[in-house]
Short mmCIF file of C-alpha atoms in Angstrom, two decimals:
data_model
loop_
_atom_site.label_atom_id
_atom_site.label_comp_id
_atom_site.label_asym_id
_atom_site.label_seq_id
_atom_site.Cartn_x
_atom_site.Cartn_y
_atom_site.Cartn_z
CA UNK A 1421 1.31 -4.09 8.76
CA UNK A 1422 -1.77 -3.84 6.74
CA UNK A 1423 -2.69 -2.85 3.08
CA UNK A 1424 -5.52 -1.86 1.29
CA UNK A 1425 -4.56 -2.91 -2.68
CA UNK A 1426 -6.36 -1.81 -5.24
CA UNK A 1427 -6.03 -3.31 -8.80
CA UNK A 1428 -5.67 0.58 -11.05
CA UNK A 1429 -5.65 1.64 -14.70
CA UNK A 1430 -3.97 4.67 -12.85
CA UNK A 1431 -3.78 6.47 -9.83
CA UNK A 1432 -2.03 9.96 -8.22
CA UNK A 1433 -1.47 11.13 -5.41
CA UNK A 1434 -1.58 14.96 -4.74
CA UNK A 1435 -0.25 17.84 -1.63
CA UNK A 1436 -0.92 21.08 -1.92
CA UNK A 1437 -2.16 21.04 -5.95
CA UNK A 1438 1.69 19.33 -6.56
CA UNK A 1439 1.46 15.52 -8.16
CA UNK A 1440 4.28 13.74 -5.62
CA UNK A 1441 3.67 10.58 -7.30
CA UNK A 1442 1.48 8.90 -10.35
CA UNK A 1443 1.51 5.61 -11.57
CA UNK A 1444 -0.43 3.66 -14.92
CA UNK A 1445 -1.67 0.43 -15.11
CA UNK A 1446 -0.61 -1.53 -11.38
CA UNK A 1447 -1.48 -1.38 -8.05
CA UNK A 1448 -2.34 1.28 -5.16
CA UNK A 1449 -1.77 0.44 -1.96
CA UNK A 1450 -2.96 2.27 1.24
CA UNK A 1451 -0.14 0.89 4.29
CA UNK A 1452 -0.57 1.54 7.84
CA UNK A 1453 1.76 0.53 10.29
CA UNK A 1454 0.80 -1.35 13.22
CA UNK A 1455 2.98 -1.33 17.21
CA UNK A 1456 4.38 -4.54 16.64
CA UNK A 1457 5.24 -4.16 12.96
CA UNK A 1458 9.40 -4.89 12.61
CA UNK A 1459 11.61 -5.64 9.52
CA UNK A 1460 10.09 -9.56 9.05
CA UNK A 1461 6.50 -7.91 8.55
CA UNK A 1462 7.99 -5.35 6.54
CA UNK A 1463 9.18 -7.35 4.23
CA UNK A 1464 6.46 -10.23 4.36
CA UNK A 1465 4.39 -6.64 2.97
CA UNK A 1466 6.74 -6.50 0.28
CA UNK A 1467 6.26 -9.97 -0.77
CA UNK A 1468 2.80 -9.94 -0.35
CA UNK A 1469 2.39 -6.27 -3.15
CA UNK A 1470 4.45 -8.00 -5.42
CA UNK A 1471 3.57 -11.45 -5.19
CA UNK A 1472 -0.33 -11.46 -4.95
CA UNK A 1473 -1.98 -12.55 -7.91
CA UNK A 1474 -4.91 -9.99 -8.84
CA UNK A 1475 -3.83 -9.52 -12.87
CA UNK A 1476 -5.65 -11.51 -15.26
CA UNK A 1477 -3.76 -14.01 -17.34
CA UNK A 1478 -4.98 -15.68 -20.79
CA UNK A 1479 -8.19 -17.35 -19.37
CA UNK A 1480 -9.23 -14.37 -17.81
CA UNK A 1481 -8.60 -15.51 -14.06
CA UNK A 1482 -6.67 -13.56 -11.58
CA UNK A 1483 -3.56 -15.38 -11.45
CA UNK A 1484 -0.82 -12.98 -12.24
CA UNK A 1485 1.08 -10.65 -9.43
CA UNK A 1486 2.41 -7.42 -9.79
CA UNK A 1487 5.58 -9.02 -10.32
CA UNK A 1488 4.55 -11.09 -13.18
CA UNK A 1489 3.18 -8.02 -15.01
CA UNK A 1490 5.44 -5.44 -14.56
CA UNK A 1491 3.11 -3.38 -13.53
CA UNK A 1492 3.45 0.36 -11.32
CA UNK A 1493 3.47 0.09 -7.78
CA UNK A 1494 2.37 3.40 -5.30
CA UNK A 1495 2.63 3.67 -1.84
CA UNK A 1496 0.44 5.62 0.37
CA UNK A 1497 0.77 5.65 3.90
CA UNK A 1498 -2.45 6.01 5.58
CA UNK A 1499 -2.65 5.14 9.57
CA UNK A 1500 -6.28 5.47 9.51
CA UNK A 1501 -6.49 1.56 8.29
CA UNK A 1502 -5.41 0.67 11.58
CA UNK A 1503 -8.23 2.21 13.66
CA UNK A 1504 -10.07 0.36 16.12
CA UNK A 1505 -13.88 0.75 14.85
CA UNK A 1506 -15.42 -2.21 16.77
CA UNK A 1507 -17.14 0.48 18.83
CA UNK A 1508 -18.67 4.17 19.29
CA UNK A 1509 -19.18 6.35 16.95
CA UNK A 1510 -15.14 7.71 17.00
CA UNK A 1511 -11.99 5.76 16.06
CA UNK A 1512 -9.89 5.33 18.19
CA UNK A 1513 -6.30 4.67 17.02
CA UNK A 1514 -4.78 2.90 19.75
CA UNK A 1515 -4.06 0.11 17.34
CA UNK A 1516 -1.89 2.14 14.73
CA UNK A 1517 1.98 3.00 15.25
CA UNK A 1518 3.68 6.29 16.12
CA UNK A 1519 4.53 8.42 13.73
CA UNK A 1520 7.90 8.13 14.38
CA UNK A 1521 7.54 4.00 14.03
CA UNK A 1522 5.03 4.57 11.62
CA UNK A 1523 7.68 6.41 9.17
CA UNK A 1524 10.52 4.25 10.19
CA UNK A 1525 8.58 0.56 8.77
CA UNK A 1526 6.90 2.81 6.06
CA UNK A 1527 10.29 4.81 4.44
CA UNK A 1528 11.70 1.07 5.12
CA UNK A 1529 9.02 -0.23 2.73
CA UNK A 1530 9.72 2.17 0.30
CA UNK A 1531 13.31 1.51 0.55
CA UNK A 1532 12.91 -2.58 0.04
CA UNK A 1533 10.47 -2.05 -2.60
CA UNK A 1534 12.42 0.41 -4.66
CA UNK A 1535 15.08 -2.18 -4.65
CA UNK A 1536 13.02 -5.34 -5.94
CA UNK A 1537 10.51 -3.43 -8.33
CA UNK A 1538 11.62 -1.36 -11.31
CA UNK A 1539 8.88 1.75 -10.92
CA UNK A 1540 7.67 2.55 -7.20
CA UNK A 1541 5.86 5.81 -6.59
CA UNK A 1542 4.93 7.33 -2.89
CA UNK A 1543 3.04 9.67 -1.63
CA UNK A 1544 4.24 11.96 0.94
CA UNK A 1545 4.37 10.70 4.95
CA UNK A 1546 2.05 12.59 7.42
CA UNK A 1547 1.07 15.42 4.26
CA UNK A 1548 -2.83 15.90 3.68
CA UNK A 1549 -2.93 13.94 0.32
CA UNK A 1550 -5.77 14.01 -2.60
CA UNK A 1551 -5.42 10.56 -3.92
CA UNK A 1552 -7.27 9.56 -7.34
CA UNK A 1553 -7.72 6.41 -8.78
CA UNK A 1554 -8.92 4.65 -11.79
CA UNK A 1555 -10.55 1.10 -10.17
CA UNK A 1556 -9.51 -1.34 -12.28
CA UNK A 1557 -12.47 -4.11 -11.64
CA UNK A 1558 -13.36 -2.90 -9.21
CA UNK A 1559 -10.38 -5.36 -7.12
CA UNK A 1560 -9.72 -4.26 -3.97
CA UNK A 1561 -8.10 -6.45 -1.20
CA UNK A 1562 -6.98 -6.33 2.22
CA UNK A 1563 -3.47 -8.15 2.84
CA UNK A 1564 -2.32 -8.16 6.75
CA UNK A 1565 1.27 -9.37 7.84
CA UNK A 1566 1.59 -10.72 11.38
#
């Protein structure tokens, strides 16, 4: 499973001019499922959003998780994280899950995360989605679960 995180003052996601989910201060995170993702990667993911340390704490250093702050979590899925782009000019997305497994270890995410986080927003599986964002940093960071 990968993630793209993003560190966020706020961020929404739209489909079809309808908010489906908004968050304040926390974290974005862009998921795409991978073939040989399962339930251990799923919820090594879950550890990793909530765990990794990207808030500031007193001395200014980014020590404190998601967890630690309190902060809003949203979920995007996006499969296009797991495209092959070593070569040509085209993606190619051997490397990314069904759909069908791709929703399965993504509503499965949602579903663990909802349980260990008080406020956990989605956006909306396989929709066209507008997604806005207020950097926070900028802090971006890539977190990849085997």
């Amino acid at each position: 499973m990968i993630a793209l995180i993003q560190r966020v003052l706020s961020a929404r996601v739209d489909v079809d001019d309808e908010t489906v989910g908004a968050i304040g201060p926390g974290l974005l995170a862009l998921v795409a499922v991978q073939p040989t993702d399962d339930e251990a990667s799923t919820r090594r993911m879950l550890e990793r959003l909530l765990g990794y340390r990207v808030f500031a704490d007193e001395q200014g250093r980014m020590n404190r998780s998601l967890k630690d702050t309190g902060g809003d979590l949203l979920l995007v899925s996006q499969f296009t994280l797991a495209a092959d782009t070593r070569s040509g000019m085209r993606p190619s997305f051997t490397t990314a899950a069904s759909p069908e497994q791709g929703r399965r270890w993504f509503d499965r995410l949602v579903e663990l995360a909802r349980d260990a986080h008080p406020r956990v927003e989605i956006g909306r599986f396989g929709a066209h989605m507008k997604v806005q964002l207020v950097n926070d940093g900028p802090v971006t960071f890539w977190l990849e679960t085997p």
